[in-house]
Amino acid sequence: MSVKPADSRRLYLQIAEKLRELIAQPDFAPNGRLPPERALAETLGVSRPSVREALVALELEGLVEIRMGSGVYLCASAHAQGDAALSQAELGDSLLDIMGARCVIEGSIAASVAPFCKAKDLKVLREIYNEMQREVEAGRIPVASDRAFHVAIAQMSGNEVLVRTVSSLFDARHSPLSEKLRGHFENETTWGAVPDEHRVILEALEAHDAIQAQATMQRHLKMSLERVLTGGQRTP
């Protein structure tokens, strides 16, 4: 008896393939509009965030179009698409995986550096936080200061491998999949809570509180993910 090998592809790619099969059915998308995310998640037995990632992957392939506030629609050439599926190397890692890794790694870093933070390092971190706050108040998305804040905490560890890891995970936001997701569901409004989340991380580090530093870092990263994958209610 042969055993079918486990599918090693990321979940969003597995879901995207199932959606392609559904899209091929002529009665799946009446008037070209796909069922809502919630219905797709129930049909496939997966979470809405995973469905959202899969839909964005299909959008990058040109199979569907996500119209904010309206829904997800088949592109005119959807049924004519052949082997158009993009690989994980082309799309990038799942944002769920990236942020999960950041929670583990950056939470541990924050806890480990908190008891030993130097005054000069904390001063630099507060200056970065102040710049982030000014940018948000001016209606700008502070990606550069956000990155600088997280990298600065990693630098407090004195471990260059951790610094490179944190930098690399942050920069994964520029992959095609992550950029498309953020382009749809991230904006100046969703960034409004970000300065406060960084402030409590900074205050925990200033208090040399390892437990609070880890908790506030992980809470911030989880909220950041939620804003992109579950916080945006503009698509059905």
PDB file of N, CA, C and O in Angstrom, residues 36-107:
ATOM      1  N   PRO A  36     -17.723  35.205   0.146  1.00  0.00           N
ATOM      2  CA  PRO A  36     -16.952  35.959   1.153  1.00  0.00           C
ATOM      3  C   PRO A  36     -15.870  35.097   1.807  1.00  0.00           C
ATOM      4  O   PRO A  36     -15.952  33.870   1.813  1.00  0.00           O
ATOM      5  N   GLU A  37     -14.868  35.767   2.371  1.00  0.00           N
ATOM      6  CA  GLU A  37     -13.775  35.064   3.051  1.00  0.00           C
ATOM      7  C   GLU A  37     -14.286  34.065   4.082  1.00  0.00           C
ATOM      8  O   GLU A  37     -13.782  32.943   4.179  1.00  0.00           O
ATOM      9  N   ARG A  38     -15.264  34.485   4.862  1.00  0.00           N
ATOM     10  CA  ARG A  38     -15.771  33.612   5.924  1.00  0.00           C
ATOM     11  C   ARG A  38     -16.321  32.313   5.349  1.00  0.00           C
ATOM     12  O   ARG A  38     -16.061  31.219   5.871  1.00  0.00           O
ATOM     13  N   ALA A  39     -17.091  32.427   4.244  1.00  0.00           N
ATOM     14  CA  ALA A  39     -17.671  31.239   3.620  1.00  0.00           C
ATOM     15  C   ALA A  39     -16.584  30.342   3.034  1.00  0.00           C
ATOM     16  O   ALA A  39     -16.648  29.109   3.140  1.00  0.00           O
ATOM     17  N   LEU A  40     -15.565  30.961   2.429  1.00  0.00           N
ATOM     18  CA  LEU A  40     -14.459  30.172   1.878  1.00  0.00           C
ATOM     19  C   LEU A  40     -13.715  29.438   2.987  1.00  0.00           C
ATOM     20  O   LEU A  40     -13.340  28.266   2.835  1.00  0.00           O
ATOM     21  N   ALA A  41     -13.502  30.119   4.110  1.00  0.00           N
ATOM     22  CA  ALA A  41     -12.799  29.493   5.232  1.00  0.00           C
ATOM     23  C   ALA A  41     -13.584  28.296   5.762  1.00  0.00           C
ATOM     24  O   ALA A  41     -13.012  27.237   6.059  1.00  0.00           O
ATOM     25  N   GLU A  42     -14.913  28.446   5.853  1.00  0.00           N
ATOM     26  CA  GLU A  42     -15.743  27.344   6.330  1.00  0.00           C
ATOM     27  C   GLU A  42     -15.748  26.189   5.338  1.00  0.00           C
ATOM     28  O   GLU A  42     -15.670  25.020   5.725  1.00  0.00           O
ATOM     29  N   THR A  43     -15.817  26.495   4.056  1.00  0.00           N
ATOM     30  CA  THR A  43     -15.822  25.455   3.027  1.00  0.00           C
ATOM     31  C   THR A  43     -14.535  24.642   3.042  1.00  0.00           C
ATOM     32  O   THR A  43     -14.554  23.408   2.919  1.00  0.00           O
ATOM     33  N   LEU A  44     -13.407  25.333   3.218  1.00  0.00           N
ATOM     34  CA  LEU A  44     -12.107  24.677   3.149  1.00  0.00           C
ATOM     35  C   LEU A  44     -11.606  24.196   4.511  1.00  0.00           C
ATOM     36  O   LEU A  44     -10.590  23.494   4.585  1.00  0.00           O
ATOM     37  N   GLY A  45     -12.297  24.573   5.576  1.00  0.00           N
ATOM     38  CA  GLY A  45     -11.902  24.143   6.909  1.00  0.00           C
ATOM     39  C   GLY A  45     -10.601  24.759   7.388  1.00  0.00           C
ATOM     40  O   GLY A  45      -9.795  24.113   8.059  1.00  0.00           O
ATOM     41  N   VAL A  46     -10.381  26.048   7.037  1.00  0.00           N
ATOM     42  CA  VAL A  46      -9.161  26.745   7.435  1.00  0.00           C
ATOM     43  C   VAL A  46      -9.547  28.107   8.014  1.00  0.00           C
ATOM     44  O   VAL A  46     -10.712  28.483   8.036  1.00  0.00           O
ATOM     45  N   SER A  47      -8.556  28.855   8.494  1.00  0.00           N
ATOM     46  CA  SER A  47      -8.823  30.162   9.091  1.00  0.00           C
ATOM     47  C   SER A  47      -8.983  31.237   8.022  1.00  0.00           C
ATOM     48  O   SER A  47      -8.469  31.112   6.909  1.00  0.00           O
ATOM     49  N   ARG A  48      -9.664  32.312   8.380  1.00  0.00           N
ATOM     50  CA  ARG A  48      -9.820  33.433   7.457  1.00  0.00           C
ATOM     51  C   ARG A  48      -8.486  34.080   7.090  1.00  0.00           C
ATOM     52  O   ARG A  48      -8.273  34.437   5.931  1.00  0.00           O
ATOM     53  N   PRO A  49      -7.563  34.251   8.066  1.00  0.00           N
ATOM     54  CA  PRO A  49      -6.264  34.814   7.681  1.00  0.00           C
ATOM     55  C   PRO A  49      -5.540  33.995   6.622  1.00  0.00           C
ATOM     56  O   PRO A  49      -4.930  34.556   5.713  1.00  0.00           O
ATOM     57  N   SER A  50      -5.621  32.664   6.706  1.00  0.00           N
ATOM     58  CA  SER A  50      -4.972  31.819   5.708  1.00  0.00           C
ATOM     59  C   SER A  50      -5.651  31.956   4.356  1.00  0.00           C
ATOM     60  O   SER A  50      -4.994  31.961   3.308  1.00  0.00           O
ATOM     61  N   VAL A  51      -6.981  32.081   4.359  1.00  0.00           N
ATOM     62  CA  VAL A  51      -7.710  32.307   3.112  1.00  0.00           C
ATOM     63  C   VAL A  51      -7.301  33.642   2.512  1.00  0.00           C
ATOM     64  O   VAL A  51      -7.102  33.764   1.298  1.00  0.00           O
ATOM     65  N   ARG A  52      -7.156  34.659   3.363  1.00  0.00           N
ATOM     66  CA  ARG A  52      -6.779  35.985   2.872  1.00  0.00           C
ATOM     67  C   ARG A  52      -5.418  35.942   2.187  1.00  0.00           C
ATOM     68  O   ARG A  52      -5.221  36.520   1.121  1.00  0.00           O
ATOM     69  N   GLU A  53      -4.456  35.229   2.786  1.00  0.00           N
ATOM     70  CA  GLU A  53      -3.140  35.088   2.158  1.00  0.00           C
ATOM     71  C   GLU A  53      -3.260  34.372   0.813  1.00  0.00           C
ATOM     72  O   GLU A  53      -2.615  34.767  -0.160  1.00  0.00           O
ATOM     73  N   ALA A  54      -4.075  33.325   0.763  1.00  0.00           N
ATOM     74  CA  ALA A  54      -4.238  32.570  -0.484  1.00  0.00           C
ATOM     75  C   ALA A  54      -4.870  33.432  -1.567  1.00  0.00           C
ATOM     76  O   ALA A  54      -4.470  33.373  -2.739  1.00  0.00           O
ATOM     77  N   LEU A  55      -5.853  34.237  -1.202  1.00  0.00           N
ATOM     78  CA  LEU A  55      -6.502  35.113  -2.179  1.00  0.00           C
ATOM     79  C   LEU A  55      -5.523  36.147  -2.729  1.00  0.00           C
ATOM     80  O   LEU A  55      -5.547  36.465  -3.924  1.00  0.00           O
ATOM     81  N   VAL A  56      -4.661  36.657  -1.866  1.00  0.00           N
ATOM     82  CA  VAL A  56      -3.652  37.621  -2.321  1.00  0.00           C
ATOM     83  C   VAL A  56      -2.665  36.939  -3.267  1.00  0.00           C
ATOM     84  O   VAL A  56      -2.239  37.532  -4.263  1.00  0.00           O
ATOM     85  N   ALA A  57      -2.320  35.684  -2.971  1.00  0.00           N
ATOM     86  CA  ALA A  57      -1.447  34.932  -3.877  1.00  0.00           C
ATOM     87  C   ALA A  57      -2.102  34.781  -5.253  1.00  0.00           C
ATOM     88  O   ALA A  57      -1.454  34.965  -6.297  1.00  0.00           O
ATOM     89  N   LEU A  58      -3.400  34.492  -5.260  1.00  0.00           N
ATOM     90  CA  LEU A  58      -4.121  34.364  -6.534  1.00  0.00           C
ATOM     91  C   LEU A  58      -4.219  35.704  -7.255  1.00  0.00           C
ATOM     92  O   LEU A  58      -4.204  35.753  -8.491  1.00  0.00           O
ATOM     93  N   GLU A  59      -4.311  36.782  -6.489  1.00  0.00           N
ATOM     94  CA  GLU A  59      -4.332  38.108  -7.108  1.00  0.00           C
ATOM     95  C   GLU A  59      -2.999  38.405  -7.783  1.00  0.00           C
ATOM     96  O   GLU A  59      -2.960  38.957  -8.897  1.00  0.00           O
ATOM     97  N   LEU A  60      -1.905  38.031  -7.134  1.00  0.00           N
ATOM     98  CA  LEU A  60      -0.588  38.228  -7.730  1.00  0.00           C
ATOM     99  C   LEU A  60      -0.418  37.397  -8.994  1.00  0.00           C
ATOM    100  O   LEU A  60       0.337  37.778  -9.895  1.00  0.00           O
ATOM    101  N   GLU A  61      -1.119  36.276  -9.072  1.00  0.00           N
ATOM    102  CA  GLU A  61      -1.077  35.437 -10.271  1.00  0.00           C
ATOM    103  C   GLU A  61      -1.977  35.961 -11.383  1.00  0.00           C
ATOM    104  O   GLU A  61      -1.908  35.490 -12.521  1.00  0.00           O
ATOM    105  N   GLY A  62      -2.844  36.922 -11.056  1.00  0.00           N
ATOM    106  CA  GLY A  62      -3.745  37.479 -12.055  1.00  0.00           C
ATOM    107  C   GLY A  62      -5.050  36.737 -12.185  1.00  0.00           C
ATOM    108  O   GLY A  62      -5.801  36.964 -13.141  1.00  0.00           O
ATOM    109  N   LEU A  63      -5.375  35.873 -11.219  1.00  0.00           N
ATOM    110  CA  LEU A  63      -6.611  35.096 -11.286  1.00  0.00           C
ATOM    111  C   LEU A  63      -7.803  35.845 -10.698  1.00  0.00           C
ATOM    112  O   LEU A  63      -8.930  35.680 -11.161  1.00  0.00           O
ATOM    113  N   VAL A  64      -7.548  36.638  -9.661  1.00  0.00           N
ATOM    114  CA  VAL A  64      -8.633  37.367  -9.020  1.00  0.00           C
ATOM    115  C   VAL A  64      -8.207  38.814  -8.782  1.00  0.00           C
ATOM    116  O   VAL A  64      -7.022  39.149  -8.864  1.00  0.00           O
ATOM    117  N   GLU A  65      -9.201  39.627  -8.468  1.00  0.00           N
ATOM    118  CA  GLU A  65      -8.948  41.022  -8.104  1.00  0.00           C
ATOM    119  C   GLU A  65      -9.666  41.302  -6.789  1.00  0.00           C
ATOM    120  O   GLU A  65     -10.867  41.031  -6.673  1.00  0.00           O
ATOM    121  N   ILE A  66      -8.935  41.810  -5.808  1.00  0.00           N
ATOM    122  CA  ILE A  66      -9.535  42.175  -4.530  1.00  0.00           C
ATOM    123  C   ILE A  66      -9.941  43.639  -4.589  1.00  0.00           C
ATOM    124  O   ILE A  66      -9.096  44.520  -4.769  1.00  0.00           O
ATOM    125  N   ARG A  67     -11.237  43.891  -4.465  1.00  0.00           N
ATOM    126  CA  ARG A  67     -11.759  45.259  -4.491  1.00  0.00           C
ATOM    127  C   ARG A  67     -12.199  45.621  -3.091  1.00  0.00           C
ATOM    128  O   ARG A  67     -13.171  45.061  -2.564  1.00  0.00           O
ATOM    129  N   MET A  68     -11.485  46.539  -2.489  1.00  0.00           N
ATOM    130  CA  MET A  68     -11.747  46.894  -1.103  1.00  0.00           C
ATOM    131  C   MET A  68     -13.168  47.408  -0.934  1.00  0.00           C
ATOM    132  O   MET A  68     -13.630  48.263  -1.684  1.00  0.00           O
ATOM    133  N   GLY A  69     -13.878  46.843   0.053  1.00  0.00           N
ATOM    134  CA  GLY A  69     -15.239  47.257   0.325  1.00  0.00           C
ATOM    135  C   GLY A  69     -16.267  46.592  -0.557  1.00  0.00           C
ATOM    136  O   GLY A  69     -17.467  46.796  -0.365  1.00  0.00           O
ATOM    137  N   SER A  70     -15.843  45.789  -1.513  1.00  0.00           N
ATOM    138  CA  SER A  70     -16.777  45.159  -2.439  1.00  0.00           C
ATOM    139  C   SER A  70     -16.662  43.636  -2.420  1.00  0.00           C
ATOM    140  O   SER A  70     -17.655  42.927  -2.311  1.00  0.00           O
ATOM    141  N   GLY A  71     -15.458  43.114  -2.530  1.00  0.00           N
ATOM    142  CA  GLY A  71     -15.292  41.669  -2.536  1.00  0.00           C
ATOM    143  C   GLY A  71     -14.134  41.246  -3.410  1.00  0.00           C
ATOM    144  O   GLY A  71     -13.294  42.061  -3.797  1.00  0.00           O
ATOM    145  N   VAL A  72     -14.098  39.964  -3.716  1.00  0.00           N
ATOM    146  CA  VAL A  72     -13.043  39.392  -4.551  1.00  0.00           C
ATOM    147  C   VAL A  72     -13.688  38.891  -5.844  1.00  0.00           C
ATOM    148  O   VAL A  72     -14.672  38.146  -5.809  1.00  0.00           O
ATOM    149  N   TYR A  73     -13.136  39.308  -6.978  1.00  0.00           N
ATOM    150  CA  TYR A  73     -13.728  39.015  -8.281  1.00  0.00           C
ATOM    151  C   TYR A  73     -12.744  38.268  -9.171  1.00  0.00           C
ATOM    152  O   TYR A  73     -11.532  38.486  -9.111  1.00  0.00           O
ATOM    153  N   LEU A  74     -13.303  37.395  -9.997  1.00  0.00           N
ATOM    154  CA  LEU A  74     -12.486  36.712 -10.987  1.00  0.00           C
ATOM    155  C   LEU A  74     -12.024  37.709 -12.034  1.00  0.00           C
ATOM    156  O   LEU A  74     -12.785  38.587 -12.453  1.00  0.00           O
ATOM    157  N   CYS A  75     -10.787  37.565 -12.460  1.00  0.00           N
ATOM    158  CA  CYS A  75     -10.315  38.362 -13.592  1.00  0.00           C
ATOM    159  C   CYS A  75     -10.873  37.765 -14.870  1.00  0.00           C
ATOM    160  O   CYS A  75     -11.231  36.585 -14.933  1.00  0.00           O
ATOM    161  N   ALA A  76     -10.948  38.573 -15.912  1.00  0.00           N
ATOM    162  CA  ALA A  76     -11.554  38.131 -17.167  1.00  0.00           C
ATOM    163  C   ALA A  76     -10.888  36.879 -17.722  1.00  0.00           C
ATOM    164  O   ALA A  76     -11.540  36.021 -18.322  1.00  0.00           O
ATOM    165  N   SER A  77      -9.583  36.755 -17.487  1.00  0.00           N
ATOM    166  CA  SER A  77      -8.853  35.630 -18.072  1.00  0.00           C
ATOM    167  C   SER A  77      -8.699  34.459 -17.108  1.00  0.00           C
ATOM    168  O   SER A  77      -7.929  33.538 -17.365  1.00  0.00           O
ATOM    169  N   ALA A  78      -9.447  34.479 -15.991  1.00  0.00           N
ATOM    170  CA  ALA A  78      -9.230  33.477 -14.947  1.00  0.00           C
ATOM    171  C   ALA A  78      -9.385  32.055 -15.450  1.00  0.00           C
ATOM    172  O   ALA A  78      -8.558  31.188 -15.188  1.00  0.00           O
ATOM    173  N   HIS A  79     -10.429  31.784 -16.221  1.00  0.00           N
ATOM    174  CA  HIS A  79     -10.676  30.416 -16.677  1.00  0.00           C
ATOM    175  C   HIS A  79      -9.717  30.013 -17.784  1.00  0.00           C
ATOM    176  O   HIS A  79      -9.596  28.838 -18.102  1.00  0.00           O
ATOM    177  N   ALA A  80      -9.035  31.001 -18.353  1.00  0.00           N
ATOM    178  CA  ALA A  80      -8.093  30.680 -19.433  1.00  0.00           C
ATOM    179  C   ALA A  80      -6.673  30.483 -18.918  1.00  0.00           C
ATOM    180  O   ALA A  80      -5.777  30.143 -19.667  1.00  0.00           O
ATOM    181  N   GLN A  81      -6.470  30.697 -17.604  1.00  0.00           N
ATOM    182  CA  GLN A  81      -5.133  30.580 -17.043  1.00  0.00           C
ATOM    183  C   GLN A  81      -4.655  29.133 -17.109  1.00  0.00           C
ATOM    184  O   GLN A  81      -5.404  28.210 -16.819  1.00  0.00           O
ATOM    185  N   GLY A  82      -3.414  28.955 -17.456  1.00  0.00           N
ATOM    186  CA  GLY A  82      -2.847  27.611 -17.491  1.00  0.00           C
ATOM    187  C   GLY A  82      -2.059  27.349 -16.226  1.00  0.00           C
ATOM    188  O   GLY A  82      -2.592  27.406 -15.131  1.00  0.00           O
ATOM    189  N   ASP A  83      -0.784  27.076 -16.363  1.00  0.00           N
ATOM    190  CA  ASP A  83       0.071  26.823 -15.209  1.00  0.00           C
ATOM    191  C   ASP A  83       0.651  28.139 -14.713  1.00  0.00           C
ATOM    192  O   ASP A  83       1.841  28.408 -14.828  1.00  0.00           O
ATOM    193  N   ALA A  84      -0.238  28.980 -14.170  1.00  0.00           N
ATOM    194  CA  ALA A  84       0.179  30.321 -13.766  1.00  0.00           C
ATOM    195  C   ALA A  84       0.566  30.395 -12.295  1.00  0.00           C
ATOM    196  O   ALA A  84       0.919  31.460 -11.809  1.00  0.00           O
ATOM    197  N   ALA A  85       0.470  29.266 -11.579  1.00  0.00           N
ATOM    198  CA  ALA A  85       0.730  29.294 -10.143  1.00  0.00           C
ATOM    199  C   ALA A  85       2.150  29.752  -9.851  1.00  0.00           C
ATOM    200  O   ALA A  85       3.109  29.283 -10.451  1.00  0.00           O
ATOM    201  N   LEU A  86       2.267  30.694  -8.898  1.00  0.00           N
ATOM    202  CA  LEU A  86       3.577  31.179  -8.482  1.00  0.00           C
ATOM    203  C   LEU A  86       4.084  30.335  -7.318  1.00  0.00           C
ATOM    204  O   LEU A  86       3.303  29.828  -6.519  1.00  0.00           O
ATOM    205  N   SER A  87       5.379  30.204  -7.213  1.00  0.00           N
ATOM    206  CA  SER A  87       5.981  29.408  -6.149  1.00  0.00           C
ATOM    207  C   SER A  87       6.178  30.251  -4.894  1.00  0.00           C
ATOM    208  O   SER A  87       6.087  31.482  -4.926  1.00  0.00           O
ATOM    209  N   GLN A  88       6.489  29.573  -3.778  1.00  0.00           N
ATOM    210  CA  GLN A  88       6.782  30.289  -2.540  1.00  0.00           C
ATOM    211  C   GLN A  88       7.994  31.192  -2.711  1.00  0.00           C
ATOM    212  O   GLN A  88       8.038  32.296  -2.165  1.00  0.00           O
ATOM    213  N   ALA A  89       8.966  30.735  -3.505  1.00  0.00           N
ATOM    214  CA  ALA A  89      10.161  31.560  -3.732  1.00  0.00           C
ATOM    215  C   ALA A  89       9.792  32.859  -4.429  1.00  0.00           C
ATOM    216  O   ALA A  89      10.396  33.908  -4.180  1.00  0.00           O
ATOM    217  N   GLU A  90       8.793  32.812  -5.300  1.00  0.00           N
ATOM    218  CA  GLU A  90       8.360  34.011  -6.016  1.00  0.00           C
ATOM    219  C   GLU A  90       7.468  34.903  -5.152  1.00  0.00           C
ATOM    220  O   GLU A  90       7.503  36.130  -5.274  1.00  0.00           O
ATOM    221  N   LEU A  91       6.645  34.289  -4.292  1.00  0.00           N
ATOM    222  CA  LEU A  91       5.674  35.041  -3.501  1.00  0.00           C
ATOM    223  C   LEU A  91       6.221  35.507  -2.161  1.00  0.00           C
ATOM    224  O   LEU A  91       5.895  36.582  -1.685  1.00  0.00           O
ATOM    225  N   GLY A  92       7.054  34.680  -1.542  1.00  0.00           N
ATOM    226  CA  GLY A  92       7.566  34.983  -0.208  1.00  0.00           C
ATOM    227  C   GLY A  92       6.898  34.134   0.850  1.00  0.00           C
ATOM    228  O   GLY A  92       5.913  33.448   0.598  1.00  0.00           O
ATOM    229  N   ASP A  93       7.446  34.176   2.053  1.00  0.00           N
ATOM    230  CA  ASP A  93       6.895  33.394   3.156  1.00  0.00           C
ATOM    231  C   ASP A  93       5.552  33.946   3.611  1.00  0.00           C
ATOM    232  O   ASP A  93       5.229  35.116   3.404  1.00  0.00           O
ATOM    233  N   SER A  94       4.789  33.079   4.258  1.00  0.00           N
ATOM    234  CA  SER A  94       3.526  33.480   4.868  1.00  0.00           C
ATOM    235  C   SER A  94       3.774  34.544   5.926  1.00  0.00           C
ATOM    236  O   SER A  94       4.692  34.416   6.758  1.00  0.00           O
ATOM    237  N   LEU A  95       2.957  35.590   5.927  1.00  0.00           N
ATOM    238  CA  LEU A  95       3.071  36.621   6.957  1.00  0.00           C
ATOM    239  C   LEU A  95       2.772  36.035   8.332  1.00  0.00           C
ATOM    240  O   LEU A  95       3.340  36.462   9.341  1.00  0.00           O
ATOM    241  N   LEU A  96       1.891  35.037   8.386  1.00  0.00           N
ATOM    242  CA  LEU A  96       1.618  34.350   9.647  1.00  0.00           C
ATOM    243  C   LEU A  96       2.890  33.711  10.199  1.00  0.00           C
ATOM    244  O   LEU A  96       3.174  33.796  11.400  1.00  0.00           O
ATOM    245  N   ASP A  97       3.669  33.082   9.319  1.00  0.00           N
ATOM    246  CA  ASP A  97       4.919  32.450   9.748  1.00  0.00           C
ATOM    247  C   ASP A  97       5.962  33.490  10.149  1.00  0.00           C
ATOM    248  O   ASP A  97       6.680  33.327  11.148  1.00  0.00           O
ATOM    249  N   ILE A  98       6.058  34.548   9.362  1.00  0.00           N
ATOM    250  CA  ILE A  98       7.048  35.588   9.644  1.00  0.00           C
ATOM    251  C   ILE A  98       6.793  36.225  11.010  1.00  0.00           C
ATOM    252  O   ILE A  98       7.700  36.347  11.842  1.00  0.00           O
ATOM    253  N   MET A  99       5.540  36.602  11.257  1.00  0.00           N
ATOM    254  CA  MET A  99       5.237  37.283  12.511  1.00  0.00           C
ATOM    255  C   MET A  99       5.292  36.315  13.689  1.00  0.00           C
ATOM    256  O   MET A  99       5.639  36.715  14.809  1.00  0.00           O
ATOM    257  N   GLY A 100       4.987  35.038  13.437  1.00  0.00           N
ATOM    258  CA  GLY A 100       5.144  34.043  14.490  1.00  0.00           C
ATOM    259  C   GLY A 100       6.601  33.908  14.900  1.00  0.00           C
ATOM    260  O   GLY A 100       6.922  33.825  16.094  1.00  0.00           O
ATOM    261  N   ALA A 101       7.485  33.899  13.913  1.00  0.00           N
ATOM    262  CA  ALA A 101       8.918  33.826  14.195  1.00  0.00           C
ATOM    263  C   ALA A 101       9.387  35.071  14.935  1.00  0.00           C
ATOM    264  O   ALA A 101      10.189  34.989  15.882  1.00  0.00           O
ATOM    265  N   ARG A 102       8.890  36.235  14.528  1.00  0.00           N
ATOM    266  CA  ARG A 102       9.287  37.473  15.198  1.00  0.00           C
ATOM    267  C   ARG A 102       8.836  37.484  16.659  1.00  0.00           C
ATOM    268  O   ARG A 102       9.568  37.962  17.533  1.00  0.00           O
ATOM    269  N   CYS A 103       7.645  36.962  16.924  1.00  0.00           N
ATOM    270  CA  CYS A 103       7.161  36.912  18.309  1.00  0.00           C
ATOM    271  C   CYS A 103       8.114  36.114  19.186  1.00  0.00           C
ATOM    272  O   CYS A 103       8.464  36.531  20.298  1.00  0.00           O
ATOM    273  N   VAL A 104       8.526  34.956  18.687  1.00  0.00           N
ATOM    274  CA  VAL A 104       9.419  34.093  19.467  1.00  0.00           C
ATOM    275  C   VAL A 104      10.781  34.755  19.652  1.00  0.00           C
ATOM    276  O   VAL A 104      11.305  34.859  20.772  1.00  0.00           O
ATOM    277  N   ILE A 105      11.366  35.204  18.544  1.00  0.00           N
ATOM    278  CA  ILE A 105      12.741  35.708  18.576  1.00  0.00           C
ATOM    279  C   ILE A 105      12.829  37.074  19.259  1.00  0.00           C
ATOM    280  O   ILE A 105      13.641  37.277  20.176  1.00  0.00           O
ATOM    281  N   GLU A 106      11.996  38.015  18.822  1.00  0.00           N
ATOM    282  CA  GLU A 106      12.100  39.363  19.385  1.00  0.00           C
ATOM    283  C   GLU A 106      11.587  39.437  20.821  1.00  0.00           C
ATOM    284  O   GLU A 106      12.065  40.250  21.623  1.00  0.00           O
ATOM    285  N   GLY A 107      10.610  38.579  21.152  1.00  0.00           N
ATOM    286  CA  GLY A 107      10.163  38.526  22.533  1.00  0.00           C
ATOM    287  C   GLY A 107      11.280  38.054  23.447  1.00  0.00           C
ATOM    288  O   GLY A 107      11.507  38.613  24.530  1.00  0.00           O
TER     289      GLY A 107
END
